[in-house]
Coordinates of N, CA and C in Angstrom, one line a residue:
X26 N 100.2 171.2 134.1 CA 100.0 169.7 134.0 C 100.7 169.3 132.7
X27 N 101.3 168.1 132.8 CA 101.9 167.5 131.6 C 101.1 166.3 131.2
X28 N 99.8 166.3 131.5 CA 99.0 165.2 131.2 C 99.0 164.8 129.7
X29 N 99.1 165.7 128.8 CA 99.2 165.3 127.4 C 100.5 165.4 126.8
X30 N 101.6 165.6 127.6 CA 102.9 165.7 127.1 C 103.5 164.3 126.9
X31 N 103.7 163.9 125.7 CA 104.1 162.6 125.4 C 105.6 162.4 125.5
X32 N 106.3 163.4 125.4 CA 107.8 163.4 125.5 C 108.4 164.3 124.5
X33 N 109.7 164.5 124.8 CA 110.5 165.4 123.9 C 111.8 164.7 123.6
X34 N 112.3 164.9 122.4 CA 113.6 164.4 122.0 C 114.5 165.6 121.6
X35 N 115.7 165.6 122.0 CA 116.6 166.7 121.6 C 117.5 166.1 120.5
X36 N 117.5 166.8 119.4 CA 118.3 166.4 118.3 C 119.1 167.5 117.7
X37 N 120.3 167.3 117.3 CA 121.1 168.3 116.6 C 120.7 168.2 115.2
X38 N 119.8 169.1 114.8 CA 119.2 169.0 113.5 C 120.3 169.3 112.4
X39 N 121.2 170.3 112.7 CA 122.2 170.6 111.7 C 123.0 169.4 111.3
X40 N 123.3 168.5 112.2 CA 124.1 167.3 111.9 C 123.3 166.5 110.9
X41 N 122.0 166.3 111.0 CA 121.2 165.5 110.1 C 121.0 166.2 108.8
X42 N 121.0 167.5 108.8 CA 120.8 168.2 107.5 C 122.0 168.1 106.6
X43 N 123.2 167.7 107.2 CA 124.4 167.5 106.4 C 124.4 166.1 105.8
X44 N 123.5 165.2 106.2 CA 123.5 163.8 105.7 C 123.1 163.8 104.2
X45 N 123.4 162.7 103.6 CA 123.1 162.6 102.2 C 121.5 162.6 102.0
X46 N 120.8 162.0 102.9 CA 119.3 162.0 102.9 C 118.9 162.6 104.3
X47 N 118.7 163.9 104.4 CA 118.4 164.5 105.7 C 117.1 163.9 106.3
X48 N 116.1 163.7 105.5 CA 114.8 163.2 106.0 C 115.0 161.8 106.6
X49 N 115.7 161.0 105.9 CA 115.9 159.6 106.4 C 116.8 159.7 107.7
X50 N 117.8 160.5 107.7 CA 118.6 160.7 108.9 C 117.9 161.1 110.1
X51 N 117.0 162.1 109.9 CA 116.2 162.6 111.1 C 115.2 161.5 111.5
X52 N 114.6 160.8 110.5 CA 113.6 159.8 110.9 C 114.3 158.7 111.7
X53 N 115.5 158.3 111.3 CA 116.2 157.3 112.1 C 116.5 157.8 113.5
X54 N 117.0 159.0 113.6 CA 117.4 159.6 114.9 C 116.1 159.6 115.8
X55 N 115.0 160.0 115.3 CA 113.8 160.1 116.1 C 113.4 158.7 116.5
X56 N 113.4 157.7 115.6 CA 113.0 156.3 116.0 C 114.0 155.8 117.0
X57 N 115.3 156.0 116.9 CA 116.3 155.6 117.8 C 116.0 156.2 119.2
X58 N 115.7 157.5 119.3 CA 115.4 158.1 120.5 C 114.2 157.5 121.2
X59 N 113.2 157.2 120.4 CA 112.0 156.6 121.0 C 112.3 155.2 121.5
X60 N 113.0 154.4 120.7 CA 113.4 153.1 121.1 C 114.2 153.1 122.4
X61 N 115.1 154.1 122.6 CA 115.9 154.2 123.8 C 115.1 154.8 125.0
X62 N 113.9 155.2 124.7 CA 113.0 155.8 125.7 C 113.6 157.2 126.1
X63 N 114.3 157.9 125.3 CA 114.8 159.2 125.6 C 113.7 160.2 125.7
X64 N 112.6 159.9 125.0 CA 111.5 160.9 124.9 C 110.9 161.3 126.2
X65 N 111.0 160.5 127.3 CA 110.4 160.9 128.6 C 111.3 161.7 129.5
X66 N 112.6 161.8 129.1 CA 113.6 162.4 130.0 C 113.3 163.9 130.3
X67 N 112.9 164.6 129.3 CA 112.6 166.1 129.5 C 111.4 166.3 130.4
X68 N 110.4 165.4 130.3 CA 109.2 165.5 131.1 C 109.5 165.3 132.6
X69 N 110.3 164.3 132.8 CA 110.7 164.0 134.2 C 111.6 165.1 134.7
X70 N 112.5 165.6 133.9 CA 113.5 166.7 134.4 C 112.7 168.0 134.7
X71 N 111.6 168.2 134.1 CA 110.8 169.4 134.4 C 109.8 169.3 135.5
X72 N 109.9 168.2 136.2 CA 108.9 168.0 137.3 C 108.9 169.1 138.4
X73 N 110.1 169.7 138.6 CA 110.2 170.8 139.6 C 109.4 172.0 139.3
X74 N 109.1 172.2 138.0 CA 108.4 173.4 137.5 C 106.9 173.4 138.0
X75 N 106.4 172.2 138.4 CA 105.1 172.2 138.9 C 104.9 173.1 140.1
X76 N 106.0 173.4 140.8 CA 105.9 174.1 142.1 C 106.2 175.6 141.9
X77 N 106.6 176.0 140.7 CA 106.9 177.4 140.5 C 105.7 178.2 140.1
X78 N 105.6 179.5 140.5 CA 104.5 180.3 140.1 C 104.5 180.5 138.6
X79 N 103.3 180.5 138.0 CA 103.2 180.7 136.6 C 103.7 182.1 136.2
X80 N 103.5 183.1 137.0 CA 103.9 184.4 136.6 C 105.5 184.4 136.5
X81 N 106.1 183.7 137.4 CA 107.6 183.7 137.4 C 108.1 182.9 136.1
X82 N 107.4 181.8 135.8 CA 107.8 181.0 134.6 C 107.6 181.9 133.4
X83 N 106.5 182.7 133.4 CA 106.3 183.6 132.2 C 107.3 184.6 132.0
X84 N 107.8 185.2 133.1 CA 108.9 186.2 133.1 C 110.2 185.6 132.6
X85 N 110.5 184.4 133.1 CA 111.7 183.7 132.6 C 111.6 183.4 131.1
X86 N 110.4 182.9 130.7 CA 110.2 182.6 129.3 C 110.4 183.8 128.4
X87 N 109.8 184.9 128.8 CA 109.9 186.2 128.0 C 111.3 186.6 127.9
X88 N 112.0 186.5 129.0 CA 113.4 187.0 129.0 C 114.2 186.0 128.1
X89 N 114.0 184.7 128.2 CA 114.7 183.8 127.3 C 114.4 184.0 125.9
X90 N 113.2 184.3 125.5 CA 112.9 184.5 124.1 C 113.5 185.8 123.6
X91 N 113.5 186.8 124.4 CA 114.2 188.0 124.0 C 115.7 187.8 123.8
X92 N 116.3 187.0 124.6 CA 117.7 186.7 124.4 C 117.9 185.9 123.1
X93 N 117.1 185.0 122.9 CA 117.2 184.2 121.7 C 117.0 185.1 120.4
X94 N 116.1 186.0 120.5 CA 115.9 186.9 119.3 C 117.2 187.8 119.1
X95 N 117.7 188.3 120.2 CA 118.9 189.1 120.1 C 120.1 188.4 119.5
X96 N 120.2 187.1 120.0 CA 121.4 186.3 119.5 C 121.1 185.7 118.1
X97 N 119.8 185.6 117.8 CA 119.4 184.9 116.5 C 119.5 183.4 116.5
X98 N 119.6 182.9 117.7 CA 119.6 181.4 117.8 C 118.6 181.0 118.9
X99 N 118.0 179.8 118.8 CA 117.1 179.3 119.7 C 117.6 177.9 120.2
X100 N 117.4 177.6 121.4 CA 117.8 176.2 121.9 C 117.0 175.2 121.2
X101 N 115.7 175.1 121.4 CA 114.9 174.2 120.6 C 114.6 174.8 119.2
X102 N 114.7 174.0 118.2 CA 114.3 174.5 116.8 C 112.8 174.4 116.6
X103 N 112.2 173.4 117.1 CA 110.8 173.2 116.8 C 110.2 172.2 117.7
X104 N 108.9 172.2 117.9 CA 108.2 171.1 118.6 C 107.2 170.6 117.5
X105 N 107.1 169.3 117.5 CA 106.3 168.6 116.6 C 105.3 167.7 117.4
X106 N 104.0 167.9 117.1 CA 103.0 167.1 117.8 C 102.3 166.3 116.8
X107 N 102.6 165.0 116.6 CA 101.9 164.2 115.7 C 100.8 163.4 116.3
X108 N 99.6 163.9 116.1 CA 98.4 163.3 116.7 C 98.0 162.0 116.0
X109 N 98.6 161.7 114.9 CA 98.2 160.5 114.1 C 96.9 160.6 113.5
X110 N 96.4 159.5 113.0 CA 95.0 159.5 112.4 C 94.0 159.5 113.4
X111 N 93.0 160.3 113.2 CA 91.9 160.5 114.2 C 90.6 160.0 113.6
X112 N 89.8 159.4 114.5 CA 88.5 158.9 114.2 C 87.5 160.1 114.3
X113 N 86.9 160.4 113.2 CA 86.0 161.6 113.1 C 84.7 161.3 114.0
X114 N 84.4 160.1 114.2 CA 83.3 159.7 115.1 C 83.4 160.3 116.5
X115 N 84.6 160.4 116.9 CA 84.9 160.9 118.3 C 84.6 162.4 118.4
X116 N 84.5 163.1 117.2 CA 84.3 164.5 117.2 C 83.0 164.9 116.6
X117 N 82.1 163.9 116.5 CA 80.8 164.0 115.9 C 79.7 163.8 117.0
X118 N 78.5 164.3 116.8 CA 77.4 164.0 117.7 C 76.3 165.0 117.6
X119 N 75.2 164.7 118.1 CA 74.0 165.5 118.1 C 73.6 166.0 116.7
X120 N 73.7 165.1 115.7 CA 73.4 165.4 114.4 C 74.5 166.1 113.6
X121 N 75.7 166.3 114.2 CA 76.8 166.9 113.5 C 77.8 165.8 113.2
X122 N 78.2 165.8 111.9 CA 79.2 164.8 111.5 C 80.5 165.5 111.1
X123 N 81.5 165.4 111.9 CA 82.8 166.0 111.5 C 83.4 165.3 110.3
X124 N 84.0 166.1 109.4 CA 84.7 165.5 108.3 C 86.2 165.7 108.4
X125 N 86.6 166.8 109.1 CA 88.0 167.1 109.4 C 88.1 167.8 110.7
X126 N 89.3 167.7 111.3 CA 89.6 168.4 112.5 C 91.0 168.8 112.5
X127 N 91.3 169.8 113.2 CA 92.7 170.2 113.4 C 92.9 170.8 114.8
X128 N 94.1 170.9 115.2 CA 94.4 171.4 116.5 C 95.4 172.5 116.4
X129 N 95.2 173.6 117.0 CA 96.1 174.8 117.0 C 97.1 174.6 118.1
X130 N 98.4 174.4 117.8 CA 99.3 174.3 118.9 C 99.5 175.6 119.7
X131 N 99.8 175.5 120.9 CA 100.0 176.7 121.7 C 101.3 177.4 121.3
X132 N 101.2 178.7 121.1 CA 102.3 179.5 120.7 C 103.3 179.7 121.8
X133 N 104.5 180.0 121.5 CA 105.5 180.2 122.5 C 106.6 181.1 121.9
X134 N 106.8 182.3 122.5 CA 107.8 183.2 121.9 C 109.2 182.6 121.9
X135 N 109.5 181.6 122.7 CA 110.9 181.1 122.8 C 111.0 179.9 121.9
X136 N 110.0 179.5 121.1 CA 110.1 178.4 120.3 C 109.8 178.8 118.9
X137 N 110.7 178.6 117.9 CA 110.5 179.1 116.6 C 109.3 178.5 115.9
X138 N 109.0 177.2 116.1 CA 107.9 176.6 115.4 C 107.3 175.5 116.3
X139 N 106.0 175.5 116.4 CA 105.3 174.4 117.0 C 104.3 173.9 116.0
X140 N 104.5 172.7 115.6 CA 103.7 172.1 114.5 C 102.9 171.0 115.0
X141 N 101.6 171.0 114.7 CA 100.6 169.9 115.0 C 100.2 169.2 113.7
X142 N 100.3 167.9 113.7 CA 99.9 167.1 112.5 C 98.8 166.2 113.0
X143 N 97.7 166.2 112.2 CA 96.6 165.3 112.5 C 96.1 164.9 111.1
X144 N 95.3 163.9 111.1 CA 94.7 163.5 109.8 C 93.7 162.3 110.0
X145 N 93.1 162.0 108.8 CA 92.2 160.8 108.8 C 92.5 160.1 107.5
X146 N 91.6 159.2 107.1 CA 91.8 158.4 105.9 C 91.9 159.3 104.6
X147 N 91.3 160.5 104.7 CA 91.3 161.3 103.5 C 92.4 162.4 103.4
X148 N 93.2 162.5 104.4 CA 94.3 163.5 104.3 C 94.9 163.9 105.6
X149 N 95.8 164.8 105.5 CA 96.6 165.2 106.7 C 96.4 166.7 106.9
X150 N 96.3 167.2 108.1 CA 96.2 168.6 108.4 C 97.5 169.0 109.1
X151 N 98.0 170.1 108.7 CA 99.2 170.7 109.3 C 98.8 172.1 109.9
X152 N 99.1 172.3 111.1 CA 98.8 173.6 111.7 C 100.1 174.0 112.5
X153 N 100.6 175.2 112.3 CA 101.8 175.7 112.9 C 101.6 177.0 113.6
X154 N 102.3 177.2 114.7 CA 102.3 178.5 115.3 C 103.8 178.9 115.3
X155 N 104.0 180.2 115.0 CA 105.3 180.8 114.9 C 105.2 182.1 115.6
X156 N 106.2 182.5 116.5 CA 106.1 183.8 117.2 C 106.0 184.9 116.1
X157 N 105.3 186.0 116.5 CA 105.1 187.1 115.6 C 106.4 187.7 115.2
X158 N 107.4 187.7 116.0 CA 108.7 188.2 115.7 C 109.4 187.4 114.6
X159 N 109.0 186.2 114.4 CA 109.7 185.4 113.3 C 108.8 185.1 112.1
X160 N 107.5 185.5 112.3 CA 106.5 185.3 111.2 C 106.6 186.5 110.2
X161 N 107.7 186.9 109.8 CA 107.9 188.1 108.9 C 108.2 187.7 107.5
X162 N 108.0 188.5 106.6 CA 108.3 188.3 105.2 C 107.8 187.0 104.7
X163 N 106.6 186.5 105.2 CA 106.0 185.3 104.7 C 106.6 184.0 105.1
X164 N 107.6 184.1 106.1 CA 108.3 182.8 106.5 C 107.4 181.8 107.0
X165 N 106.3 182.2 107.7 CA 105.4 181.2 108.3 C 104.6 180.5 107.2
X166 N 104.2 181.2 106.2 CA 103.4 180.6 105.1 C 104.4 179.7 104.2
X167 N 105.6 180.2 104.0 CA 106.6 179.4 103.3 C 106.9 178.1 104.0
X168 N 107.0 178.1 105.3 CA 107.2 176.9 106.0 C 106.1 175.8 105.7
X169 N 104.9 176.2 105.8 CA 103.8 175.3 105.5 C 103.8 174.9 104.0
X170 N 104.1 175.8 103.1 CA 104.2 175.4 101.7 C 105.3 174.4 101.4
X171 N 106.4 174.5 102.1 CA 107.5 173.6 101.9 C 107.1 172.2 102.4
X172 N 106.4 172.2 103.6 CA 106.0 170.9 104.1 C 104.9 170.3 103.3
X173 N 104.0 171.1 102.7 CA 103.0 170.5 101.8 C 103.6 169.9 100.6
X174 N 104.6 170.6 100.0 CA 105.3 170.0 98.8 C 106.0 168.7 99.2
X175 N 106.6 168.7 100.4 CA 107.4 167.4 100.8 C 106.4 166.3 101.0
X176 N 105.2 166.6 101.6 CA 104.2 165.5 101.8 C 103.7 165.0 100.5
X177 N 103.7 165.8 99.4 CA 103.1 165.3 98.2 C 104.1 164.5 97.4
X178 N 105.4 164.6 97.7 CA 106.4 163.8 97.0 C 106.2 162.3 97.3
X179 N 106.5 161.5 96.2 CA 106.3 160.0 96.4 C 107.3 159.4 97.4

């Protein structure tokens, strides 16, 4: 099901990293893609997958991720799921009062990073999944440290 799939944008990240202000360049590209409604194209294009056996899709995904590791390049660089600010009341009840919540994004060996961002009035939560084959030499922790430092910048 793609019930919670809000859309995907394909961006040539390398192009934006060469810009004078990479963050601004990426932000503008994302906003332009959303304005053009490009974000829904991938969801519609994948409609045929609803009729494929899950075991077949799993084999194809494992083969693709193996090829990406051998080549050292991945088609998609990352998936970002920005859940926005969340109301803690929706996650509270029966005498329990939630103060924070986070969502663990589903891992995918063919995707270098899947990042979920959520937060409330008191802060932001980052949670990332990285394939075991890429989470070596502390790269996964370093990724979150870099993002934390960037979020703290004015």
